[in-house]
């Protein structure tokens, strides 16, 4: 899949750039702080490698921008030609919220009238009723896991989840490769010392 | 009643059930596990549940790898030849 190798390259470049920005500034960081920075760089690099083509990446970047400490990092990683412009992000989030709110109002009015007609779930539809409730519950959980999921309808949520999973896999692969390479180099270095 | 129903479906995009089923089967193909068994017995709620579990496990892996990298990098001096080797290898 050539799209995932392109994403791999983009993510790797941006992540390493971000690591150089954060980890080289203070050399005496404790392990926990460095870990948070590594993870933050990885998330921002992953989202910016998408270049505003998906909702979850836009939501991730706007979430990161809320913290002022991250501003330098985000601006550096996004670059001057990125499509994550402030106006687009705000406009898209607002339109999503409005769409969801109007849908909710419509659904409420429809369900109230339906409830008044049916006195209880008919036995023939009980299985379907339970299945629907389950799907709704699980969808809500997924909404919390995918960044920006709360303002998505079911269809886009599944589409975004597909893309998010593929991107997360790329992230895990690159990070694992770097960790393994670092470990190998560490071991070889320490073995050289004892020769 | 039919007018209300048509109003409800036209407020968003017209999404057919088939499209949703297709998406869910695509999602199912991404999930780890025996692919042959899963192809027939796909229920939306099961696929969603396993998707959530998978996303959570991917998040956890990223977290563990960040931990591991942080510990490894703390033992490497930033100006040492190893750090520059890593950078040149990957870039």
Short mmCIF file of C-alpha atoms in Angstrom, two decimals:
data_model
loop_
_atom_site.label_atom_id
_atom_site.label_comp_id
_atom_site.label_asym_id
_atom_site.label_seq_id
_atom_site.Cartn_x
_atom_site.Cartn_y
_atom_site.Cartn_z
CA UNK A 1 0.00 0.00 0.00
CA UNK A 2 1.94 3.01 -1.19
CA UNK A 3 -0.14 5.46 0.81
CA UNK A 4 1.03 3.93 4.07
CA UNK A 5 4.71 4.11 3.06
CA UNK A 6 4.24 7.76 2.19
CA UNK A 7 2.61 8.32 5.56
CA UNK A 8 5.46 6.43 7.20
CA UNK A 9 8.06 8.71 5.64
CA UNK A 10 6.15 11.89 6.45
CA UNK A 11 5.49 10.82 10.01
CA UNK A 12 9.10 9.75 10.58
CA UNK A 13 10.47 13.03 9.26
CA UNK A 14 8.11 15.15 11.32
CA UNK A 15 8.47 13.10 14.46
CA UNK A 16 12.26 13.24 14.40
CA UNK A 17 12.12 16.97 13.74
CA UNK A 18 9.82 17.38 16.72
CA UNK A 19 12.03 15.22 18.91
CA UNK A 20 15.02 17.38 18.07
CA UNK A 21 13.04 20.48 19.00
CA UNK A 22 11.83 19.23 22.37
CA UNK A 23 14.43 16.80 23.57
CA UNK A 24 17.53 18.80 22.76
CA UNK A 25 16.43 21.93 24.60
CA UNK A 26 16.77 20.56 28.11
CA UNK A 27 19.24 17.79 28.69
CA UNK A 28 18.27 17.12 32.28
CA UNK A 29 14.66 16.10 31.72
CA UNK A 30 13.39 13.33 33.90
CA UNK A 31 12.14 10.16 32.22
CA UNK A 32 8.46 10.94 32.62
CA UNK A 33 8.72 14.40 31.11
CA UNK A 34 10.71 13.13 28.16
CA UNK A 35 8.18 10.37 27.62
CA UNK A 36 5.32 12.88 27.50
CA UNK A 37 7.23 14.96 24.96
CA UNK A 38 8.02 11.94 22.82
CA UNK A 39 4.37 10.94 22.82
CA UNK A 40 3.20 14.47 22.09
CA UNK A 41 5.63 14.81 19.18
CA UNK A 42 4.45 11.48 17.82
CA UNK A 43 0.77 12.47 17.97
CA UNK A 44 1.27 15.89 16.44
CA UNK A 45 3.57 14.48 13.76
CA UNK A 46 1.00 11.81 12.89
CA UNK A 47 -1.82 14.31 12.63
CA UNK A 48 0.17 16.83 10.63
CA UNK A 49 1.40 14.15 8.23
CA UNK A 50 -2.24 13.82 7.19
CA UNK A 51 -2.27 17.47 6.09
CA UNK A 52 -5.87 18.20 7.10
CA UNK A 53 -7.42 15.46 4.98
CA UNK A 54 -9.24 13.83 7.90
CA UNK A 55 -11.35 15.12 10.76
CA UNK A 56 -9.48 13.27 13.47
CA UNK A 57 -6.18 14.87 12.49
CA UNK A 58 -7.76 18.33 12.54
CA UNK A 59 -9.26 17.64 15.95
CA UNK A 60 -5.94 16.37 17.30
CA UNK A 61 -4.04 19.44 16.14
CA UNK A 62 -6.63 21.88 17.47
CA UNK A 63 -6.58 20.04 20.80
CA UNK A 64 -2.80 20.33 20.94
CA UNK A 65 -2.93 24.01 20.05
CA UNK A 66 -5.11 24.74 23.08
CA UNK A 67 -2.03 24.36 25.25
CA UNK A 68 0.21 27.39 24.74
CA UNK A 69 3.36 25.44 25.52
CA UNK A 70 2.88 23.39 22.39
CA UNK A 71 2.56 26.33 20.05
CA UNK A 72 6.18 26.44 18.89
CA UNK A 73 6.25 22.70 18.35
CA UNK A 74 3.00 22.64 16.42
CA UNK A 75 3.93 25.57 14.21
CA UNK A 76 7.29 24.05 13.42
CA UNK A 77 5.88 20.67 12.58
CA UNK A 78 2.99 21.93 10.53
CA UNK A 79 5.19 24.09 8.37
CA UNK A 80 4.22 27.19 6.41
CA UNK A 81 2.32 25.41 3.65
CA UNK A 82 0.08 23.24 5.77
CA UNK A 83 -3.67 23.35 5.35
CA UNK A 84 -4.34 23.42 9.07
CA UNK A 85 -5.26 27.07 8.97
CA UNK A 86 -7.01 28.40 12.06
CA UNK A 87 -10.15 29.52 10.23
CA UNK A 88 -10.73 26.17 8.56
CA UNK A 89 -10.45 24.28 11.82
CA UNK A 90 -12.85 26.52 13.71
CA UNK A 91 -15.32 26.59 10.84
CA UNK A 92 -15.32 22.81 10.48
CA UNK A 93 -15.77 22.16 14.20
CA UNK A 94 -18.60 24.69 14.40
CA UNK A 95 -20.44 23.22 11.44
CA UNK A 96 -20.13 19.75 12.94
CA UNK A 97 -21.56 20.91 16.26
CA UNK A 98 -24.49 22.65 14.58
CA UNK A 99 -25.27 19.61 12.46
CA UNK A 100 -25.18 17.30 15.46
CA UNK A 101 -27.33 19.61 17.59
CA UNK A 102 -30.06 19.98 14.95
CA UNK A 103 -30.03 16.24 14.36
CA UNK A 104 -30.40 15.64 18.09
CA UNK A 105 -33.40 17.97 18.32
CA UNK A 106 -35.02 16.25 15.34
CA UNK A 107 -34.35 12.81 16.78
CA UNK A 108 -35.80 13.78 20.16
CA UNK A 109 -39.03 15.09 18.69
CA UNK A 110 -39.41 11.98 16.52
CA UNK A 111 -38.67 9.55 19.34
CA UNK A 112 -41.12 11.21 21.73
CA UNK A 113 -43.96 10.85 19.24
CA UNK A 114 -42.95 7.26 18.53
CA UNK A 115 -42.82 6.43 22.24
CA UNK A 116 -46.32 7.75 22.72
CA UNK A 117 -47.59 5.42 20.02
CA UNK A 118 -45.89 2.21 21.17
CA UNK A 119 -46.67 1.17 24.72
CA UNK A 120 -43.64 -1.07 24.97
CA UNK A 121 -41.15 -2.89 22.72
CA UNK A 122 -43.10 -5.52 20.78
CA UNK A 123 -41.70 -9.01 21.20
CA UNK A 124 -41.00 -9.50 17.51
CA UNK A 125 -38.72 -6.45 17.48
CA UNK A 126 -37.04 -7.09 20.82
CA UNK A 127 -33.87 -8.56 19.30
CA UNK A 128 -33.54 -5.70 16.86
CA UNK A 129 -34.21 -3.24 19.67
CA UNK A 130 -31.45 -4.72 21.83
CA UNK A 131 -29.07 -4.84 18.89
CA UNK A 132 -29.71 -1.19 18.18
CA UNK A 133 -29.08 -0.23 21.78
CA UNK A 134 -25.81 -2.19 21.77
CA UNK A 135 -24.62 -0.56 18.57
CA UNK A 136 -25.46 2.85 20.02
CA UNK A 137 -23.52 2.12 23.20
CA UNK A 138 -20.48 0.86 21.34
CA UNK A 139 -20.60 3.81 18.96
CA UNK A 140 -20.48 6.16 21.93
CA UNK A 141 -17.39 4.41 23.25
CA UNK A 142 -15.73 4.67 19.85
CA UNK A 143 -16.60 8.35 19.70
CA UNK A 144 -14.58 8.93 22.83
CA UNK A 145 -11.58 7.04 21.45
CA UNK A 146 -11.29 8.71 18.07
CA UNK A 147 -10.15 12.35 18.35
CA UNK A 148 -12.98 14.69 17.51
CA UNK A 149 -15.43 11.82 17.53
CA UNK A 150 -18.08 13.51 19.62
CA UNK A 151 -19.11 15.77 16.76
CA UNK A 152 -19.35 13.05 14.13
CA UNK A 153 -22.33 11.13 12.90
CA UNK A 154 -22.14 7.34 12.77
CA UNK A 155 -21.12 7.08 9.15
CA UNK A 156 -18.20 9.52 9.35
CA UNK A 157 -17.19 8.06 12.67
CA UNK A 158 -16.63 4.64 11.12
CA UNK A 159 -14.78 6.16 8.17
CA UNK A 160 -12.57 8.20 10.48
CA UNK A 161 -11.97 5.18 12.71
CA UNK A 162 -10.75 3.21 9.68
CA UNK A 163 -8.24 5.88 8.79
CA UNK A 164 -7.27 6.45 12.41
CA UNK A 165 -6.46 2.77 12.92
CA UNK A 166 -4.27 2.68 9.80
CA UNK A 167 -2.41 5.78 10.94
CA UNK A 168 -1.98 4.47 14.48
CA UNK A 169 -0.44 1.32 13.04
CA UNK A 170 2.09 3.41 11.12
CA UNK A 171 2.88 5.32 14.31
CA UNK A 172 3.43 2.14 16.30
CA UNK A 173 5.65 0.61 13.59
CA UNK A 174 7.92 3.63 13.29
CA UNK A 175 8.22 4.05 17.04
CA UNK A 176 8.98 0.37 17.51
CA UNK A 177 11.67 0.47 14.81
CA UNK A 178 13.35 3.44 16.42
CA UNK A 179 13.19 1.85 19.86
CA UNK A 180 14.69 -1.40 18.57
CA UNK A 181 17.42 0.42 16.64
CA UNK A 182 18.30 2.49 19.69
CA UNK A 183 18.45 -0.62 21.83
CA UNK A 184 20.73 -2.41 19.39
CA UNK A 185 23.04 0.59 19.20
CA UNK A 186 23.05 0.87 22.97
CA UNK A 187 24.01 -2.75 23.35
CA UNK A 188 26.71 -2.62 20.72
CA UNK A 189 28.13 0.50 22.29
CA UNK A 190 28.26 -1.02 25.75
CA UNK A 191 29.82 -4.22 24.40
CA UNK A 192 32.51 -2.17 22.66
CA UNK A 193 33.35 -0.49 25.94
CA UNK A 194 34.15 -3.80 27.58
CA UNK A 195 36.41 -5.09 24.79
CA UNK B 1 -45.59 10.28 8.85
CA UNK B 2 -43.83 9.60 5.58
CA UNK B 3 -43.06 13.30 5.18
CA UNK B 4 -41.48 13.39 8.63
CA UNK B 5 -39.37 10.38 7.80
CA UNK B 6 -38.18 11.85 4.54
CA UNK B 7 -37.35 15.11 6.32
CA UNK B 8 -35.26 13.21 8.83
CA UNK B 9 -33.22 11.42 6.18
CA UNK B 10 -32.69 14.51 4.05
CA UNK B 11 -31.37 16.58 6.95
CA UNK B 12 -28.06 14.70 6.60
CA UNK B 13 -26.60 12.92 3.59
CA UNK B 14 -28.60 10.00 2.26
CA UNK B 15 -26.61 7.06 3.58
CA UNK B 16 -27.80 3.64 2.54
CA UNK B 17 -27.60 0.64 4.80
CA UNK B 18 -25.37 -1.02 2.24
CA UNK B 19 -22.74 1.65 2.63
CA UNK B 20 -22.72 1.20 6.37
CA UNK B 21 -22.44 -2.58 5.99
CA UNK B 22 -19.53 -2.12 3.60
CA UNK B 23 -17.74 0.18 6.02
CA UNK B 24 -18.22 -2.23 8.86
CA UNK B 25 -16.82 -5.11 6.83
CA UNK B 26 -13.81 -2.97 5.93
CA UNK B 27 -13.32 -2.24 9.60
CA UNK B 28 -13.57 -5.92 10.37
CA UNK B 29 -10.77 -6.68 7.90
CA UNK B 30 -8.47 -4.33 9.74
CA UNK B 31 -8.96 -5.96 13.09
CA UNK B 32 -6.47 -8.57 14.19
CA UNK B 33 -7.65 -12.11 14.55
CA UNK B 34 -8.51 -15.07 12.36
CA UNK B 35 -9.83 -13.55 9.17
CA UNK B 36 -11.49 -16.66 7.77
CA UNK B 37 -13.79 -17.20 10.70
CA UNK B 38 -14.84 -13.61 11.01
CA UNK B 39 -15.96 -12.99 7.46
CA UNK B 40 -19.41 -14.50 7.87
CA UNK B 41 -20.37 -13.81 11.46
CA UNK B 42 -20.13 -10.05 11.53
CA UNK B 43 -22.51 -8.16 13.73
CA UNK B 44 -22.12 -4.40 13.88
CA UNK B 45 -21.94 -4.23 17.64
CA UNK B 46 -19.23 -6.92 17.83
CA UNK B 47 -17.14 -5.21 15.17
CA UNK B 48 -17.52 -1.88 16.99
CA UNK B 49 -16.56 -3.43 20.30
CA UNK B 50 -13.45 -5.02 18.85
CA UNK B 51 -12.57 -1.78 17.11
CA UNK B 52 -12.68 0.01 20.45
CA UNK B 53 -10.52 -2.66 22.04
CA UNK B 54 -8.04 -2.49 19.18
CA UNK B 55 -7.79 1.31 19.28
CA UNK B 56 -7.24 1.15 23.03
CA UNK B 57 -4.49 -1.43 22.62
CA UNK B 58 -2.80 0.69 19.93
CA UNK B 59 -2.91 3.69 22.27
CA UNK B 60 -1.37 1.58 25.01
CA UNK B 61 1.38 0.41 22.66
CA UNK B 62 2.24 3.98 21.72
CA UNK B 63 2.40 4.79 25.41
CA UNK B 64 4.68 1.84 26.20
CA UNK B 65 6.96 2.63 23.27
CA UNK B 66 7.24 6.26 24.38
CA UNK B 67 8.20 5.00 27.83
CA UNK B 68 10.80 2.66 26.40
CA UNK B 69 12.25 5.31 24.09
CA UNK B 70 12.42 7.83 26.88
CA UNK B 71 14.41 5.44 29.04
CA UNK B 72 16.70 4.50 26.16
CA UNK B 73 17.32 8.10 25.14
CA UNK B 74 18.09 9.11 28.69
CA UNK B 75 21.07 6.77 28.65
CA UNK B 76 22.38 8.22 25.39
CA UNK B 77 24.20 11.47 25.47
CA UNK B 78 22.70 13.85 22.90
CA UNK B 79 26.05 14.59 21.28
CA UNK B 80 27.28 11.04 21.23
CA UNK B 81 27.99 9.26 17.92
CA UNK B 82 25.09 6.85 18.56
CA UNK B 83 22.52 9.64 18.47
CA UNK B 84 23.91 10.97 15.22
CA UNK B 85 23.95 7.47 13.74
CA UNK B 86 20.29 7.03 14.55
CA UNK B 87 19.44 10.37 13.04
CA UNK B 88 21.37 9.75 9.84
CA UNK B 89 20.01 6.21 9.46
CA UNK B 90 16.42 7.23 9.58
CA UNK B 91 16.59 10.58 7.87
#
